[in-house]
PDB file of C-alpha atoms in Angstrom:
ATOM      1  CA  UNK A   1      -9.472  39.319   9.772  1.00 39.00           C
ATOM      2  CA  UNK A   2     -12.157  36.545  10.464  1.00 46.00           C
ATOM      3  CA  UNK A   3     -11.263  35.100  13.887  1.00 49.00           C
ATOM      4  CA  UNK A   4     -14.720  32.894  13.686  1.00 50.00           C
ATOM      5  CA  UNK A   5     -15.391  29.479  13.090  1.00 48.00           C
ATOM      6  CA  UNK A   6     -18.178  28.318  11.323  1.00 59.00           C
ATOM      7  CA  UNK A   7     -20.651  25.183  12.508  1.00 55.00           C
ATOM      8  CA  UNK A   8     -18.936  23.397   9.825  1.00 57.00           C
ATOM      9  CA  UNK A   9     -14.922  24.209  10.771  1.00 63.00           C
ATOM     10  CA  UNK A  10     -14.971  24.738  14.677  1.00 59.00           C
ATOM     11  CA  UNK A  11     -14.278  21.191  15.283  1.00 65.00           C
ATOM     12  CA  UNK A  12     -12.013  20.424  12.204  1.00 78.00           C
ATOM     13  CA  UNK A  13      -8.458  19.538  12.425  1.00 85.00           C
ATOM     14  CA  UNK A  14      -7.215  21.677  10.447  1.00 86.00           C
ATOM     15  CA  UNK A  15      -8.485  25.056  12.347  1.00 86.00           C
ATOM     16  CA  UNK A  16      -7.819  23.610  15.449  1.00 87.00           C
ATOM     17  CA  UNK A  17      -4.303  23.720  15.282  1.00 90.00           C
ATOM     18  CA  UNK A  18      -3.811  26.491  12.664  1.00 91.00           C
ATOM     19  CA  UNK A  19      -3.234  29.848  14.013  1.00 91.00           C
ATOM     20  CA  UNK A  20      -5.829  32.477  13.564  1.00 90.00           C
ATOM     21  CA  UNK A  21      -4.158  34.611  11.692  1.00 93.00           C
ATOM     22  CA  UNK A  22      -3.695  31.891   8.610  1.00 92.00           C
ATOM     23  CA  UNK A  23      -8.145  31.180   9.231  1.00 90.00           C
ATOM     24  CA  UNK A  24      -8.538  33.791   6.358  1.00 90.00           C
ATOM     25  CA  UNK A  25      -6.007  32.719   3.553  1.00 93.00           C
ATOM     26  CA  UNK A  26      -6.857  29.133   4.771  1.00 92.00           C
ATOM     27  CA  UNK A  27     -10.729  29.974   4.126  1.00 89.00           C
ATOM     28  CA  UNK A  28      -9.435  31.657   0.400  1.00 92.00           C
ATOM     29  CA  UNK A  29      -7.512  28.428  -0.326  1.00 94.00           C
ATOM     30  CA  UNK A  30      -9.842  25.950   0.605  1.00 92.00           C
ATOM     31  CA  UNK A  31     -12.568  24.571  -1.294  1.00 93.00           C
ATOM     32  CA  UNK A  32     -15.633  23.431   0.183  1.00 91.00           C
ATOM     33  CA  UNK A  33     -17.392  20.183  -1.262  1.00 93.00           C
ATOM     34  CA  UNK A  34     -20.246  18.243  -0.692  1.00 95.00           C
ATOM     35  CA  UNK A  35     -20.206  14.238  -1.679  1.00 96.00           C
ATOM     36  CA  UNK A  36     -23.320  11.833  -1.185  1.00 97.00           C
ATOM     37  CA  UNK A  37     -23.657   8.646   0.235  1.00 95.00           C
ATOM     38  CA  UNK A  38     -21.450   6.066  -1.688  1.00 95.00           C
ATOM     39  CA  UNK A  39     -19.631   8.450  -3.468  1.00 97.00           C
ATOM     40  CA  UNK A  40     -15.699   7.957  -4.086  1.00 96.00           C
ATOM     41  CA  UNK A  41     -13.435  11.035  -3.808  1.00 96.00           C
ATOM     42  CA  UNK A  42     -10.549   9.410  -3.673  1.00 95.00           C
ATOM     43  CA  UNK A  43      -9.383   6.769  -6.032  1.00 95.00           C
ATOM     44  CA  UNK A  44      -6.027   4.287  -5.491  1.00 94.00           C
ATOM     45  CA  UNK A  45      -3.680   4.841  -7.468  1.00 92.00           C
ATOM     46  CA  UNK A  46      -4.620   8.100  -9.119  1.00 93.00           C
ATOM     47  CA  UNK A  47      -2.047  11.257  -7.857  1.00 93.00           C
ATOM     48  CA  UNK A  48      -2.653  12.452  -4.756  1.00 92.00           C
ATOM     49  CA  UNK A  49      -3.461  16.398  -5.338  1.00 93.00           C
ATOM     50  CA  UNK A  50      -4.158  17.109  -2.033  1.00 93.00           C
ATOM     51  CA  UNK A  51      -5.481  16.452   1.637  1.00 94.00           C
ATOM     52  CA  UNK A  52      -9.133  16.227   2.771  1.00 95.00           C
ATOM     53  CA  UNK A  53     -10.944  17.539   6.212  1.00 93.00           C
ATOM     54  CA  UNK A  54     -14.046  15.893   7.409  1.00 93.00           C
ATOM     55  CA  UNK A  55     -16.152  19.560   8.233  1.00 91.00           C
ATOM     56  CA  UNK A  56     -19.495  16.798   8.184  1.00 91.00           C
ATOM     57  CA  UNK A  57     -20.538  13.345   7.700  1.00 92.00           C
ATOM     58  CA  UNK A  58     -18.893   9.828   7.921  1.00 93.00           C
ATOM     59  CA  UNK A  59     -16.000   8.377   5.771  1.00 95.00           C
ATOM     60  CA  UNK A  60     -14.524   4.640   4.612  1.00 95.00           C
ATOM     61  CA  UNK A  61     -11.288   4.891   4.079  1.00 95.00           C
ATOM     62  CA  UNK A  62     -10.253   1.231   1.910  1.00 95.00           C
ATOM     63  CA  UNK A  63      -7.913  -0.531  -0.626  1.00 93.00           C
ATOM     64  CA  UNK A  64      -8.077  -3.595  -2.335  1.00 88.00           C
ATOM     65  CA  UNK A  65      -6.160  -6.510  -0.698  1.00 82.00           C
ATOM     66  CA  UNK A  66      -6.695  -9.159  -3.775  1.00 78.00           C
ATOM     67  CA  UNK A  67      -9.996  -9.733  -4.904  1.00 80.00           C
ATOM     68  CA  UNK A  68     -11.168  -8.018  -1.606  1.00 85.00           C
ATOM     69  CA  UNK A  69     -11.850  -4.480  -0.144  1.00 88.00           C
ATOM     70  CA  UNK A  70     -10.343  -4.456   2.902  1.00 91.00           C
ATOM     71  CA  UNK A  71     -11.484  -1.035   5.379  1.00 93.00           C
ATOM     72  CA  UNK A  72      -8.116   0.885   6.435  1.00 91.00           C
ATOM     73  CA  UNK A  73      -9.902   3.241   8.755  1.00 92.00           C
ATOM     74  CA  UNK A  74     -13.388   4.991   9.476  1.00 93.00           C
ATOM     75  CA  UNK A  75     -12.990   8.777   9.372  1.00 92.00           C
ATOM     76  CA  UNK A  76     -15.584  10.868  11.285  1.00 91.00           C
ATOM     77  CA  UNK A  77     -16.512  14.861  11.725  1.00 90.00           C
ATOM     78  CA  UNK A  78     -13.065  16.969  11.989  1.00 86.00           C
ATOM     79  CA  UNK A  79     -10.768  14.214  10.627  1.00 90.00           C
ATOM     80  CA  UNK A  80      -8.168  14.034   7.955  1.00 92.00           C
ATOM     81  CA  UNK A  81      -8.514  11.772   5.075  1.00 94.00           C
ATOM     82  CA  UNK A  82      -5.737  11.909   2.232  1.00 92.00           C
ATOM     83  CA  UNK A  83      -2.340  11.974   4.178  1.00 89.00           C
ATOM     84  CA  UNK A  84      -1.626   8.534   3.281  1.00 83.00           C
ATOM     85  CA  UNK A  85      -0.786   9.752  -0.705  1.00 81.00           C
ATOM     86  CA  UNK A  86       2.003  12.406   1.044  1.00 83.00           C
ATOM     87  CA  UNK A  87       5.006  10.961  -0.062  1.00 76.00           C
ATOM     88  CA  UNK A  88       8.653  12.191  -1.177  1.00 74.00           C
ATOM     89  CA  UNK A  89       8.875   9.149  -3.268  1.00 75.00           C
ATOM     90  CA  UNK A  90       5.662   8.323  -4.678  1.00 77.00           C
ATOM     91  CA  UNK A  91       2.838  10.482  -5.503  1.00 83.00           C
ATOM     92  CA  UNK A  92       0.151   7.838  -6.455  1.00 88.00           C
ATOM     93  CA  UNK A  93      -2.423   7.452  -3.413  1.00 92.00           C
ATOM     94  CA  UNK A  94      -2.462   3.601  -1.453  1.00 91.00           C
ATOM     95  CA  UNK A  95      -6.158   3.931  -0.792  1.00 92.00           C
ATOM     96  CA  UNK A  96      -9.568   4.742  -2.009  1.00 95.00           C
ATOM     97  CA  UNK A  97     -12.184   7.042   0.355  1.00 96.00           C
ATOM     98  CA  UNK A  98     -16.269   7.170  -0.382  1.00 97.00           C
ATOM     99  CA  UNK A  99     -18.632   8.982   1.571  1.00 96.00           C
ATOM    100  CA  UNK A 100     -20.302   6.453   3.892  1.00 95.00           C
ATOM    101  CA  UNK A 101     -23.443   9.203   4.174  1.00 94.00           C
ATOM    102  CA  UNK A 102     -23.870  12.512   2.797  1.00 95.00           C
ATOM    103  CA  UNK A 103     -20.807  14.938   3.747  1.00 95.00           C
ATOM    104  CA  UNK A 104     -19.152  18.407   3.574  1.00 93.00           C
ATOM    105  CA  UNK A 105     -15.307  18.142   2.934  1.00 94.00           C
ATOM    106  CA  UNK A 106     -12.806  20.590   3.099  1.00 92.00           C
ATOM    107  CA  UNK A 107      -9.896  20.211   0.421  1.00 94.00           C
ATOM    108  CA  UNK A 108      -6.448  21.820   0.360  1.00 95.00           C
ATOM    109  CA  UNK A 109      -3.844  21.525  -2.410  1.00 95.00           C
ATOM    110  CA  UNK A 110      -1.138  19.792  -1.147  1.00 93.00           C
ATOM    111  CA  UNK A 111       1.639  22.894  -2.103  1.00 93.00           C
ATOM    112  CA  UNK A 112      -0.421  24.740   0.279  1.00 95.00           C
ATOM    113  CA  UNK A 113      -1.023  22.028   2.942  1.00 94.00           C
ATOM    114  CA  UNK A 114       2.785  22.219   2.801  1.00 93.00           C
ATOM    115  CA  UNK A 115       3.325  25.785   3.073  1.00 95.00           C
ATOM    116  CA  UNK A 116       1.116  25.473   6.719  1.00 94.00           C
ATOM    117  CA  UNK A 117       3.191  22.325   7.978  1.00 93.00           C
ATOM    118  CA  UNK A 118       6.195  24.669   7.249  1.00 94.00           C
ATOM    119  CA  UNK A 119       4.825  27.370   9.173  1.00 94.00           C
ATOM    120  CA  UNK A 120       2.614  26.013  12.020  1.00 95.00           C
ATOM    121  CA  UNK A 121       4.328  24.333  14.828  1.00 94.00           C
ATOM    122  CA  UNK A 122       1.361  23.147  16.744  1.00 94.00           C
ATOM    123  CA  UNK A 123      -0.177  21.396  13.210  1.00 93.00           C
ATOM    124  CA  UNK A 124       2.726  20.202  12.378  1.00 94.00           C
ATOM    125  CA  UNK A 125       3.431  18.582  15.918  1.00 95.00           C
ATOM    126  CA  UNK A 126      -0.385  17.424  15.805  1.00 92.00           C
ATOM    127  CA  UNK A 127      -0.261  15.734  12.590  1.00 91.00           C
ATOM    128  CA  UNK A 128       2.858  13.882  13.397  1.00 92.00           C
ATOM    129  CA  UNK A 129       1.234  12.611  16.537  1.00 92.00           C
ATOM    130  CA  UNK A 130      -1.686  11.988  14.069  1.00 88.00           C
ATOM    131  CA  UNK A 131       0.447   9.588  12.079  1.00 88.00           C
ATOM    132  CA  UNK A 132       2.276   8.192  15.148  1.00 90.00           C
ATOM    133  CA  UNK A 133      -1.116   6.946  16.612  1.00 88.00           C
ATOM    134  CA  UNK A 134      -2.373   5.166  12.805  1.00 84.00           C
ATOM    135  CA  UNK A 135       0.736   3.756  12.656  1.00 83.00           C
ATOM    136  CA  UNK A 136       1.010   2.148  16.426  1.00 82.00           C
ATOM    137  CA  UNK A 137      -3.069   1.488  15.645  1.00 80.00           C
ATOM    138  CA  UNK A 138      -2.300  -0.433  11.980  1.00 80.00           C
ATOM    139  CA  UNK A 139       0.999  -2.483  13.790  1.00 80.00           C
ATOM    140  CA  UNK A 140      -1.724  -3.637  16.422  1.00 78.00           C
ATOM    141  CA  UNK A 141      -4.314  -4.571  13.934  1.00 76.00           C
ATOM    142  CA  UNK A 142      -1.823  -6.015  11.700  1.00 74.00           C
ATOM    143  CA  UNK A 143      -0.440  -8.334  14.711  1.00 72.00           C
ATOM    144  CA  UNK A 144      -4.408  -9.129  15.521  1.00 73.00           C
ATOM    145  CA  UNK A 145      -4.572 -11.019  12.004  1.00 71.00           C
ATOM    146  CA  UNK A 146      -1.501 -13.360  12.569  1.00 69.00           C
ATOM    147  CA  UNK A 147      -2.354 -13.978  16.663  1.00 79.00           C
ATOM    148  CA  UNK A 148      -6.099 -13.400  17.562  1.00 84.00           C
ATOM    149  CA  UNK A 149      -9.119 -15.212  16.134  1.00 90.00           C
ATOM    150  CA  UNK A 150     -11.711 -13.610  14.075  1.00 89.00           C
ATOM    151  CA  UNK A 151     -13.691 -13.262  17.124  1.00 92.00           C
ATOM    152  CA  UNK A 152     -11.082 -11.773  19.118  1.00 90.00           C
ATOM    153  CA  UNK A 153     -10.285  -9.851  16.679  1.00 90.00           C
ATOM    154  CA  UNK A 154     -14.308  -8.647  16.085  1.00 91.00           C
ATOM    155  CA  UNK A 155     -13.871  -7.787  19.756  1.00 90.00           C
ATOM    156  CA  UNK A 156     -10.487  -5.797  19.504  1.00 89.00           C
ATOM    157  CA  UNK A 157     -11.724  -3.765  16.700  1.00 89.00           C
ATOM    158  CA  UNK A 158     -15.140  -2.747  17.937  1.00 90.00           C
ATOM    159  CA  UNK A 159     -13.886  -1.729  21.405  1.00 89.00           C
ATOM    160  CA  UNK A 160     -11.603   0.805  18.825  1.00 88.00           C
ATOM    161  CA  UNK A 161     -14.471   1.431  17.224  1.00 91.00           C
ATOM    162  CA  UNK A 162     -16.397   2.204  20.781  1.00 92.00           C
ATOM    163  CA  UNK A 163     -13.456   4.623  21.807  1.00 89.00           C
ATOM    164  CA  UNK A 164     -12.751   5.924  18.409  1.00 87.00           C
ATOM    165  CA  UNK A 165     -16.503   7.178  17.180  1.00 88.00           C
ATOM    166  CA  UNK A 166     -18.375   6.808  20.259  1.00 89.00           C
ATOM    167  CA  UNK A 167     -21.973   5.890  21.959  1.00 89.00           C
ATOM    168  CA  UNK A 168     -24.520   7.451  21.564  1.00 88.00           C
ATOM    169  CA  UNK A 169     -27.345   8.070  24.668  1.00 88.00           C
ATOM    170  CA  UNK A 170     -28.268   4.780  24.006  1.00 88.00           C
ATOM    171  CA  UNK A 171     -25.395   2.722  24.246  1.00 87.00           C
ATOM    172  CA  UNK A 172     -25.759   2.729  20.524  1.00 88.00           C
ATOM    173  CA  UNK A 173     -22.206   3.125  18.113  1.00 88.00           C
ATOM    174  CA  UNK A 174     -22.605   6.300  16.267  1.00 87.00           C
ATOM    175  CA  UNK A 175     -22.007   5.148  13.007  1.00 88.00           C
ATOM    176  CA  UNK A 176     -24.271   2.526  10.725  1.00 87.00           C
ATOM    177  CA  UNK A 177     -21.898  -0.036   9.630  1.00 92.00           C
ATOM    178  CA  UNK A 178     -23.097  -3.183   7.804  1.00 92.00           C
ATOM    179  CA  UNK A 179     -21.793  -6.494   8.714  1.00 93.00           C
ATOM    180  CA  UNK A 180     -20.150  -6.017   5.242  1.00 93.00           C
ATOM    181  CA  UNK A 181     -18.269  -2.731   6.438  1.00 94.00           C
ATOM    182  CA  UNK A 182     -17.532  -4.742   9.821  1.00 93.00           C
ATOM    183  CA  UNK A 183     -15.833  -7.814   7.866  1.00 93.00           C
ATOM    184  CA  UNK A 184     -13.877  -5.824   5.395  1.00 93.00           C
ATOM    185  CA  UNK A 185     -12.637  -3.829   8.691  1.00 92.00           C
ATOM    186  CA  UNK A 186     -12.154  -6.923  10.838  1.00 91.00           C
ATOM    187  CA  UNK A 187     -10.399  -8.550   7.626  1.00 87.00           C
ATOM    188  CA  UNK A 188     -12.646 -11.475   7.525  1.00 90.00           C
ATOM    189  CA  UNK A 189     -16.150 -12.782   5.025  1.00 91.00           C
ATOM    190  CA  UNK A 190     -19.409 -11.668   5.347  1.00 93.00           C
ATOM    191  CA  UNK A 191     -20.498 -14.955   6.539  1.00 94.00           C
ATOM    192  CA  UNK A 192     -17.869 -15.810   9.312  1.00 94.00           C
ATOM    193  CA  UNK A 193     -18.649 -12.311  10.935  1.00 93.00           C
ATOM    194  CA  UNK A 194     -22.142 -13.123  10.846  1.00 94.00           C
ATOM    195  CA  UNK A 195     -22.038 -16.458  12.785  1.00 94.00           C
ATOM    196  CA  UNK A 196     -19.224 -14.681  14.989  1.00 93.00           C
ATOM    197  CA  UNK A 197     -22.239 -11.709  15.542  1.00 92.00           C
ATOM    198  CA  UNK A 198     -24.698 -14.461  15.948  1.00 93.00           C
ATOM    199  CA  UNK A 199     -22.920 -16.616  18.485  1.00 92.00           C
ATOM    200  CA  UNK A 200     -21.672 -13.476  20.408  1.00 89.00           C
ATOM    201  CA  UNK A 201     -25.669 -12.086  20.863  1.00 88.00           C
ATOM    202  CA  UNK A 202     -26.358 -16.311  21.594  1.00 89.00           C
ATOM    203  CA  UNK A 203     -23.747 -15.858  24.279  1.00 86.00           C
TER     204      UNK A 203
END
């Protein structure tokens, strides 16, 4: 039995809260794949086949609201991108994913990503409090687009942001995000986050 992580899974989700003794028919399940920058993995509303673990790199995860992309949620090293398509009812994935720079992904079928909720107490427990904290996250940002202004809300969502992907030693978010990325996030145009950018670095 292989008790040792790799670079690549140390820090992912899934091993973290697997127990050891599933690492090797985890490691014989899984398969390992590498996307480039801009690349789309995951498609809305094609099935959802199965769940995705961030092992390296930088993720969008988006849908269309309209005419418009609108940015769910950034996904960063040892995340989980995917669970939104697990549904009793409905099998068809809500969102979209592309690699926001070049990244090594870890994919499970989802009989099998199943089979470990079944029989792994602390991943189960994890992932619910996984989904409890998107879901308290989305209510928040959902209220922040009836209540707060776009620059409040610009605010709001980069402090998450901040606390969420973290500085690096200079003070600098450690992620490149476009004031594109940043509007579909925020929910707002191109040009209003600009001026709100511009008037905040005036200010």
């Amino acid at each position: 039995m292989n008790n040792k992580l790799d670079d690549y899974t140390k820090n992912c989700f899934l091993y973290e809260n697997t127990l050891p003794e599933w690492w090797d028919l985890i490691q014989t399940k899984q398969t390992i794949i590498k996307v480039k920058k801009g690349q789309k993995f995951i498609d809305e509303g094609t099935e959802t086949l199965g769940i995705y673990f961030i092992h390296k790199g930088f993720v969008k995860v988006h849908k269309h609201w309209g005419q418009r992309e609108m940015i769910v949620r950034f996904a960063k090293e040892g995340d989980i991108v995917g669970h939104r398509g697990i549904s009793v009812g409905n099998s068809l994935s809500p969102i979209s994913a592309t690699s926001m720079k070049d990244s090594v992904l870890c994919f499970l079928e989802l009989d099998f990503f199943k089979t470990l909720l079944k029989t792994n107490n602390t991943f189960a427990y994890r992932l619910m409090m996984f989904y409890a904290d998107e879901l308290h996250w989305s209510e928040q940002k959902m209220g922040s687009l009836v209540h707060l202004s776009v620059k409040e809300r610009f605010v709001v969502n980069l402090l998450y942001l901040i606390n969420h992907l973290g500085l690096d030693k200079e003070n600098v978010l450690k992620a490149e995000l476009t004031k594109t990325d940043l509007a579909a996030y925020v929910g707002t145009t191109y040009e209003t986050i600009y001026r709100v950018i511009s008037e905040m670095e005036n200010e």
